[in-house]
Short mmCIF file of N, CA and C in Angstrom, two decimals:
data_model
loop_
_atom_site.label_atom_id
_atom_site.label_comp_id
_atom_site.label_asym_id
_atom_site.label_seq_id
_atom_site.Cartn_x
_atom_site.Cartn_y
_atom_site.Cartn_z
N MET A 1 -22.31 -14.46 -22.52
CA MET A 1 -22.02 -13.11 -22.98
C MET A 1 -20.63 -13.09 -23.61
N ASP A 2 -20.53 -12.37 -24.69
CA ASP A 2 -19.26 -12.23 -25.41
C ASP A 2 -18.35 -11.26 -24.67
N LYS A 3 -17.08 -11.30 -25.02
CA LYS A 3 -16.10 -10.45 -24.33
C LYS A 3 -15.12 -9.85 -25.32
N ILE A 4 -14.70 -8.64 -25.02
CA ILE A 4 -13.59 -7.99 -25.71
C ILE A 4 -12.54 -7.70 -24.65
N TYR A 5 -11.28 -8.02 -24.96
CA TYR A 5 -10.18 -7.78 -24.05
C TYR A 5 -9.24 -6.72 -24.62
N ILE A 6 -8.77 -5.86 -23.76
CA ILE A 6 -7.64 -4.99 -24.05
C ILE A 6 -6.65 -5.25 -22.92
N GLU A 7 -5.46 -5.66 -23.27
CA GLU A 7 -4.48 -6.04 -22.25
C GLU A 7 -3.19 -5.23 -22.42
N GLY A 8 -2.67 -4.77 -21.29
CA GLY A 8 -1.39 -4.07 -21.30
C GLY A 8 -1.42 -2.70 -21.93
N LEU A 9 -2.57 -2.02 -21.85
CA LEU A 9 -2.69 -0.66 -22.39
C LEU A 9 -1.85 0.28 -21.53
N ARG A 10 -0.89 0.94 -22.15
CA ARG A 10 0.01 1.85 -21.42
C ARG A 10 -0.58 3.26 -21.42
N LEU A 11 -0.70 3.82 -20.21
CA LEU A 11 -1.21 5.17 -20.02
C LEU A 11 -0.31 5.90 -19.04
N GLU A 12 -0.49 7.20 -18.95
CA GLU A 12 0.19 7.99 -17.93
C GLU A 12 -0.83 8.83 -17.20
N SER A 13 -0.59 9.02 -15.90
CA SER A 13 -1.50 9.82 -15.10
C SER A 13 -0.76 10.39 -13.91
N LEU A 14 -1.18 11.57 -13.50
CA LEU A 14 -0.69 12.15 -12.26
C LEU A 14 -1.51 11.53 -11.14
N ILE A 15 -0.91 10.58 -10.45
CA ILE A 15 -1.64 9.83 -9.43
C ILE A 15 -0.70 9.43 -8.31
N GLY A 16 -1.20 9.50 -7.09
CA GLY A 16 -0.42 9.08 -5.94
C GLY A 16 -0.80 9.86 -4.70
N VAL A 17 -0.51 9.28 -3.58
CA VAL A 17 -0.83 9.87 -2.29
C VAL A 17 0.30 10.80 -1.83
N TYR A 18 1.53 10.44 -2.14
CA TYR A 18 2.69 11.16 -1.63
C TYR A 18 3.11 12.28 -2.59
N ASP A 19 3.66 13.34 -2.03
CA ASP A 19 4.09 14.49 -2.82
C ASP A 19 5.05 14.09 -3.94
N TRP A 20 5.99 13.18 -3.65
CA TRP A 20 6.96 12.79 -4.66
C TRP A 20 6.31 12.06 -5.84
N GLU A 21 5.11 11.49 -5.63
CA GLU A 21 4.39 10.81 -6.73
C GLU A 21 3.67 11.81 -7.62
N ARG A 22 3.47 13.02 -7.13
CA ARG A 22 2.62 13.98 -7.82
C ARG A 22 3.42 15.06 -8.56
N THR A 23 4.71 14.79 -8.77
CA THR A 23 5.55 15.75 -9.48
C THR A 23 5.50 15.59 -10.99
N ALA A 24 5.13 14.41 -11.46
CA ALA A 24 5.07 14.14 -12.90
C ALA A 24 4.15 12.95 -13.13
N PRO A 25 3.55 12.86 -14.31
CA PRO A 25 2.70 11.70 -14.60
C PRO A 25 3.48 10.39 -14.45
N ARG A 26 2.78 9.38 -13.96
CA ARG A 26 3.36 8.05 -13.73
C ARG A 26 2.83 7.07 -14.78
N PRO A 27 3.66 6.10 -15.18
CA PRO A 27 3.17 5.08 -16.11
C PRO A 27 2.19 4.13 -15.41
N LEU A 28 1.14 3.79 -16.12
CA LEU A 28 0.13 2.85 -15.65
C LEU A 28 -0.14 1.83 -16.74
N LEU A 29 -0.65 0.68 -16.34
CA LEU A 29 -1.08 -0.35 -17.29
C LEU A 29 -2.52 -0.70 -17.00
N VAL A 30 -3.30 -0.89 -18.06
CA VAL A 30 -4.70 -1.27 -17.93
C VAL A 30 -4.93 -2.59 -18.64
N ASP A 31 -5.59 -3.49 -17.94
CA ASP A 31 -6.14 -4.71 -18.54
C ASP A 31 -7.65 -4.60 -18.39
N LEU A 32 -8.37 -4.78 -19.48
CA LEU A 32 -9.81 -4.57 -19.48
C LEU A 32 -10.51 -5.74 -20.15
N CYS A 33 -11.58 -6.21 -19.53
CA CYS A 33 -12.46 -7.21 -20.13
C CYS A 33 -13.86 -6.63 -20.16
N MET A 34 -14.42 -6.50 -21.35
CA MET A 34 -15.77 -5.94 -21.52
C MET A 34 -16.73 -7.02 -21.97
N HIS A 35 -17.82 -7.19 -21.25
CA HIS A 35 -18.87 -8.13 -21.61
C HIS A 35 -19.89 -7.39 -22.46
N CYS A 36 -20.16 -7.91 -23.64
CA CYS A 36 -21.07 -7.26 -24.57
C CYS A 36 -21.58 -8.29 -25.57
N ASP A 37 -22.60 -7.90 -26.30
CA ASP A 37 -23.17 -8.78 -27.33
C ASP A 37 -22.46 -8.50 -28.65
N LEU A 38 -21.71 -9.46 -29.13
CA LEU A 38 -20.96 -9.30 -30.38
C LEU A 38 -21.58 -10.06 -31.55
N SER A 39 -22.78 -10.57 -31.36
CA SER A 39 -23.39 -11.41 -32.41
C SER A 39 -23.65 -10.63 -33.70
N ARG A 40 -24.11 -9.39 -33.60
CA ARG A 40 -24.36 -8.62 -34.82
C ARG A 40 -23.05 -8.36 -35.57
N ALA A 41 -22.02 -7.97 -34.86
CA ALA A 41 -20.72 -7.72 -35.50
C ALA A 41 -20.17 -8.99 -36.15
N ALA A 42 -20.41 -10.12 -35.52
CA ALA A 42 -19.95 -11.38 -36.09
C ALA A 42 -20.64 -11.67 -37.42
N GLN A 43 -21.89 -11.24 -37.53
CA GLN A 43 -22.65 -11.46 -38.77
C GLN A 43 -22.31 -10.45 -39.86
N THR A 44 -22.16 -9.17 -39.47
CA THR A 44 -21.98 -8.11 -40.47
C THR A 44 -20.53 -7.82 -40.82
N ASP A 45 -19.61 -8.18 -39.93
CA ASP A 45 -18.20 -7.87 -40.12
C ASP A 45 -17.98 -6.36 -40.30
N ASN A 46 -18.75 -5.56 -39.53
CA ASN A 46 -18.71 -4.11 -39.64
C ASN A 46 -18.36 -3.52 -38.29
N VAL A 47 -17.36 -2.66 -38.26
CA VAL A 47 -16.90 -2.08 -37.00
C VAL A 47 -17.98 -1.26 -36.30
N THR A 48 -18.95 -0.74 -37.03
CA THR A 48 -20.01 0.04 -36.40
C THR A 48 -20.96 -0.84 -35.59
N ASP A 49 -20.87 -2.14 -35.75
CA ASP A 49 -21.73 -3.07 -35.01
C ASP A 49 -21.03 -3.69 -33.81
N THR A 50 -19.88 -3.18 -33.47
CA THR A 50 -19.14 -3.69 -32.32
C THR A 50 -18.67 -2.53 -31.47
N ILE A 51 -17.92 -2.82 -30.46
CA ILE A 51 -17.30 -1.79 -29.65
C ILE A 51 -15.90 -1.59 -30.20
N ASP A 52 -15.65 -0.41 -30.69
CA ASP A 52 -14.36 -0.08 -31.30
C ASP A 52 -13.31 0.06 -30.19
N TYR A 53 -12.43 -0.91 -30.08
CA TYR A 53 -11.48 -0.91 -28.97
C TYR A 53 -10.49 0.24 -29.06
N ALA A 54 -10.25 0.78 -30.24
CA ALA A 54 -9.38 1.96 -30.36
C ALA A 54 -10.05 3.15 -29.67
N LEU A 55 -11.36 3.28 -29.84
CA LEU A 55 -12.09 4.37 -29.17
C LEU A 55 -12.14 4.15 -27.66
N VAL A 56 -12.25 2.91 -27.24
CA VAL A 56 -12.21 2.60 -25.81
C VAL A 56 -10.87 3.02 -25.23
N ALA A 57 -9.79 2.67 -25.91
CA ALA A 57 -8.45 3.03 -25.44
C ALA A 57 -8.30 4.55 -25.35
N GLU A 58 -8.81 5.26 -26.34
CA GLU A 58 -8.75 6.73 -26.32
C GLU A 58 -9.53 7.28 -25.13
N SER A 59 -10.66 6.72 -24.84
CA SER A 59 -11.48 7.16 -23.71
C SER A 59 -10.74 6.98 -22.40
N LEU A 60 -10.16 5.81 -22.21
CA LEU A 60 -9.41 5.54 -20.98
C LEU A 60 -8.20 6.46 -20.86
N GLU A 61 -7.56 6.73 -21.98
CA GLU A 61 -6.41 7.63 -21.98
C GLU A 61 -6.82 9.04 -21.58
N ARG A 62 -7.96 9.50 -22.07
CA ARG A 62 -8.46 10.84 -21.71
C ARG A 62 -8.73 10.94 -20.21
N VAL A 63 -9.37 9.92 -19.65
CA VAL A 63 -9.67 9.92 -18.21
C VAL A 63 -8.37 9.95 -17.41
N ALA A 64 -7.40 9.13 -17.79
CA ALA A 64 -6.12 9.08 -17.07
C ALA A 64 -5.38 10.39 -17.19
N ALA A 65 -5.38 11.00 -18.37
CA ALA A 65 -4.61 12.22 -18.60
C ALA A 65 -5.13 13.40 -17.78
N LYS A 66 -6.44 13.46 -17.56
CA LYS A 66 -6.98 14.60 -16.82
C LYS A 66 -7.21 14.28 -15.34
N SER A 67 -6.78 13.12 -14.91
CA SER A 67 -6.99 12.69 -13.53
C SER A 67 -6.10 13.46 -12.56
N SER A 68 -6.65 13.69 -11.38
CA SER A 68 -5.84 14.19 -10.26
C SER A 68 -6.12 13.35 -9.02
N PHE A 69 -6.56 12.12 -9.25
CA PHE A 69 -6.87 11.22 -8.14
C PHE A 69 -5.60 10.83 -7.39
N GLU A 70 -5.77 10.51 -6.14
CA GLU A 70 -4.66 9.99 -5.34
C GLU A 70 -4.60 8.46 -5.43
N LEU A 71 -5.77 7.81 -5.52
CA LEU A 71 -5.84 6.36 -5.43
C LEU A 71 -6.14 5.70 -6.78
N LEU A 72 -5.51 4.55 -7.00
CA LEU A 72 -5.82 3.74 -8.18
C LEU A 72 -7.29 3.37 -8.21
N GLU A 73 -7.86 3.10 -7.04
CA GLU A 73 -9.27 2.71 -6.96
C GLU A 73 -10.18 3.78 -7.56
N ALA A 74 -9.89 5.04 -7.26
CA ALA A 74 -10.71 6.14 -7.76
C ALA A 74 -10.56 6.31 -9.26
N LEU A 75 -9.34 6.22 -9.76
CA LEU A 75 -9.10 6.35 -11.19
C LEU A 75 -9.74 5.18 -11.95
N ALA A 76 -9.60 3.97 -11.45
CA ALA A 76 -10.21 2.81 -12.10
C ALA A 76 -11.73 2.96 -12.16
N SER A 77 -12.32 3.45 -11.09
CA SER A 77 -13.77 3.66 -11.07
C SER A 77 -14.19 4.72 -12.09
N ALA A 78 -13.43 5.80 -12.20
CA ALA A 78 -13.73 6.84 -13.19
C ALA A 78 -13.61 6.30 -14.61
N MET A 79 -12.65 5.44 -14.84
CA MET A 79 -12.49 4.82 -16.16
C MET A 79 -13.71 3.96 -16.50
N LEU A 80 -14.17 3.19 -15.53
CA LEU A 80 -15.35 2.35 -15.76
C LEU A 80 -16.59 3.21 -15.97
N ASP A 81 -16.73 4.30 -15.25
CA ASP A 81 -17.86 5.22 -15.46
C ASP A 81 -17.87 5.73 -16.89
N ALA A 82 -16.71 6.14 -17.39
CA ALA A 82 -16.61 6.62 -18.78
C ALA A 82 -16.96 5.51 -19.76
N LEU A 83 -16.49 4.33 -19.50
CA LEU A 83 -16.76 3.19 -20.37
C LEU A 83 -18.26 2.94 -20.52
N PHE A 84 -18.97 2.93 -19.39
CA PHE A 84 -20.41 2.70 -19.43
C PHE A 84 -21.16 3.86 -20.06
N ALA A 85 -20.65 5.08 -19.90
CA ALA A 85 -21.30 6.26 -20.47
C ALA A 85 -21.16 6.31 -21.99
N GLU A 86 -20.05 5.79 -22.51
CA GLU A 86 -19.74 5.95 -23.93
C GLU A 86 -19.99 4.72 -24.79
N PHE A 87 -20.06 3.53 -24.17
CA PHE A 87 -20.11 2.30 -24.96
C PHE A 87 -21.18 1.35 -24.44
N ASP A 88 -21.66 0.48 -25.31
CA ASP A 88 -22.71 -0.48 -24.96
C ASP A 88 -22.08 -1.73 -24.33
N VAL A 89 -21.57 -1.54 -23.13
CA VAL A 89 -20.94 -2.61 -22.37
C VAL A 89 -21.87 -2.99 -21.23
N GLN A 90 -22.08 -4.28 -21.02
CA GLN A 90 -22.98 -4.74 -19.96
C GLN A 90 -22.27 -4.92 -18.63
N GLU A 91 -21.02 -5.36 -18.70
CA GLU A 91 -20.21 -5.58 -17.50
C GLU A 91 -18.75 -5.41 -17.92
N ALA A 92 -17.93 -4.97 -16.97
CA ALA A 92 -16.52 -4.81 -17.28
C ALA A 92 -15.67 -5.07 -16.04
N THR A 93 -14.51 -5.66 -16.28
CA THR A 93 -13.50 -5.81 -15.24
C THR A 93 -12.28 -5.06 -15.70
N LEU A 94 -11.81 -4.14 -14.87
CA LEU A 94 -10.66 -3.32 -15.20
C LEU A 94 -9.60 -3.50 -14.12
N LYS A 95 -8.41 -3.88 -14.56
CA LYS A 95 -7.26 -3.98 -13.67
C LYS A 95 -6.33 -2.82 -14.00
N LEU A 96 -6.04 -2.01 -12.99
CA LEU A 96 -5.19 -0.84 -13.16
C LEU A 96 -3.91 -1.06 -12.36
N SER A 97 -2.78 -1.08 -13.05
CA SER A 97 -1.49 -1.39 -12.45
C SER A 97 -0.60 -0.16 -12.43
N LYS A 98 0.18 -0.06 -11.37
CA LYS A 98 1.17 1.01 -11.20
C LYS A 98 2.53 0.32 -11.01
N PRO A 99 3.17 -0.04 -12.11
CA PRO A 99 4.42 -0.80 -12.01
C PRO A 99 5.55 0.02 -11.39
N GLY A 100 6.40 -0.69 -10.63
CA GLY A 100 7.60 -0.10 -10.09
C GLY A 100 7.41 0.88 -8.95
N ILE A 101 6.21 0.96 -8.39
CA ILE A 101 5.97 1.94 -7.34
C ILE A 101 6.51 1.50 -5.99
N LEU A 102 6.59 0.19 -5.77
CA LEU A 102 7.21 -0.33 -4.56
C LEU A 102 8.58 -0.89 -4.91
N ALA A 103 9.57 -0.54 -4.11
CA ALA A 103 10.95 -0.93 -4.41
C ALA A 103 11.11 -2.44 -4.53
N ASN A 104 10.42 -3.21 -3.73
CA ASN A 104 10.62 -4.65 -3.73
C ASN A 104 9.45 -5.42 -4.36
N ALA A 105 8.64 -4.74 -5.15
CA ALA A 105 7.54 -5.40 -5.86
C ALA A 105 7.55 -4.97 -7.33
N GLN A 106 7.30 -5.91 -8.19
CA GLN A 106 7.27 -5.62 -9.61
C GLN A 106 6.09 -4.73 -9.98
N ASN A 107 4.98 -4.90 -9.25
CA ASN A 107 3.76 -4.22 -9.65
C ASN A 107 2.80 -4.12 -8.46
N VAL A 108 1.97 -3.09 -8.50
CA VAL A 108 0.84 -2.95 -7.58
C VAL A 108 -0.37 -2.68 -8.46
N ALA A 109 -1.51 -3.29 -8.13
CA ALA A 109 -2.69 -3.13 -8.98
C ALA A 109 -3.96 -3.23 -8.17
N VAL A 110 -5.03 -2.66 -8.73
CA VAL A 110 -6.39 -2.88 -8.22
C VAL A 110 -7.21 -3.42 -9.38
N GLN A 111 -8.23 -4.18 -9.04
CA GLN A 111 -9.13 -4.71 -10.05
C GLN A 111 -10.55 -4.46 -9.61
N LEU A 112 -11.33 -3.81 -10.49
CA LEU A 112 -12.74 -3.53 -10.20
C LEU A 112 -13.60 -4.20 -11.25
N THR A 113 -14.73 -4.73 -10.82
CA THR A 113 -15.73 -5.29 -11.73
C THR A 113 -17.03 -4.55 -11.48
N ARG A 114 -17.62 -4.05 -12.56
CA ARG A 114 -18.88 -3.30 -12.45
C ARG A 114 -19.82 -3.76 -13.55
N SER A 115 -21.12 -3.66 -13.25
CA SER A 115 -22.17 -3.93 -14.25
C SER A 115 -22.84 -2.62 -14.61
N ARG A 116 -23.45 -2.60 -15.78
CA ARG A 116 -24.14 -1.41 -16.25
C ARG A 116 -25.16 -0.97 -15.19
N PRO A 117 -25.11 0.31 -14.83
CA PRO A 117 -26.06 0.81 -13.82
C PRO A 117 -27.50 0.73 -14.30
#
């Protein structure tokens, strides 16, 4: 199966368990790997025959912007739900990072892998 990657997508979302986390949107990073059939796009060289990664990024940004989740796990799952609803993706792995949230750690992240329902 072919793959499309989006790495280091910067988003903001109101997310967190603690009150101090919920005062303003927090920066997040998304790494995404989408499994899909790219053979037609490879033949036609036409964006309509592939998954437009700009539209994928916009979709993820919309989900993050309207989120009120407390957990990264819940937001990552909602992002994957939107991905499967809007695009012809067979499987996806999404890593959602919340950099700088722990004083002594560079990053905290969750990674979910889902297949088309």
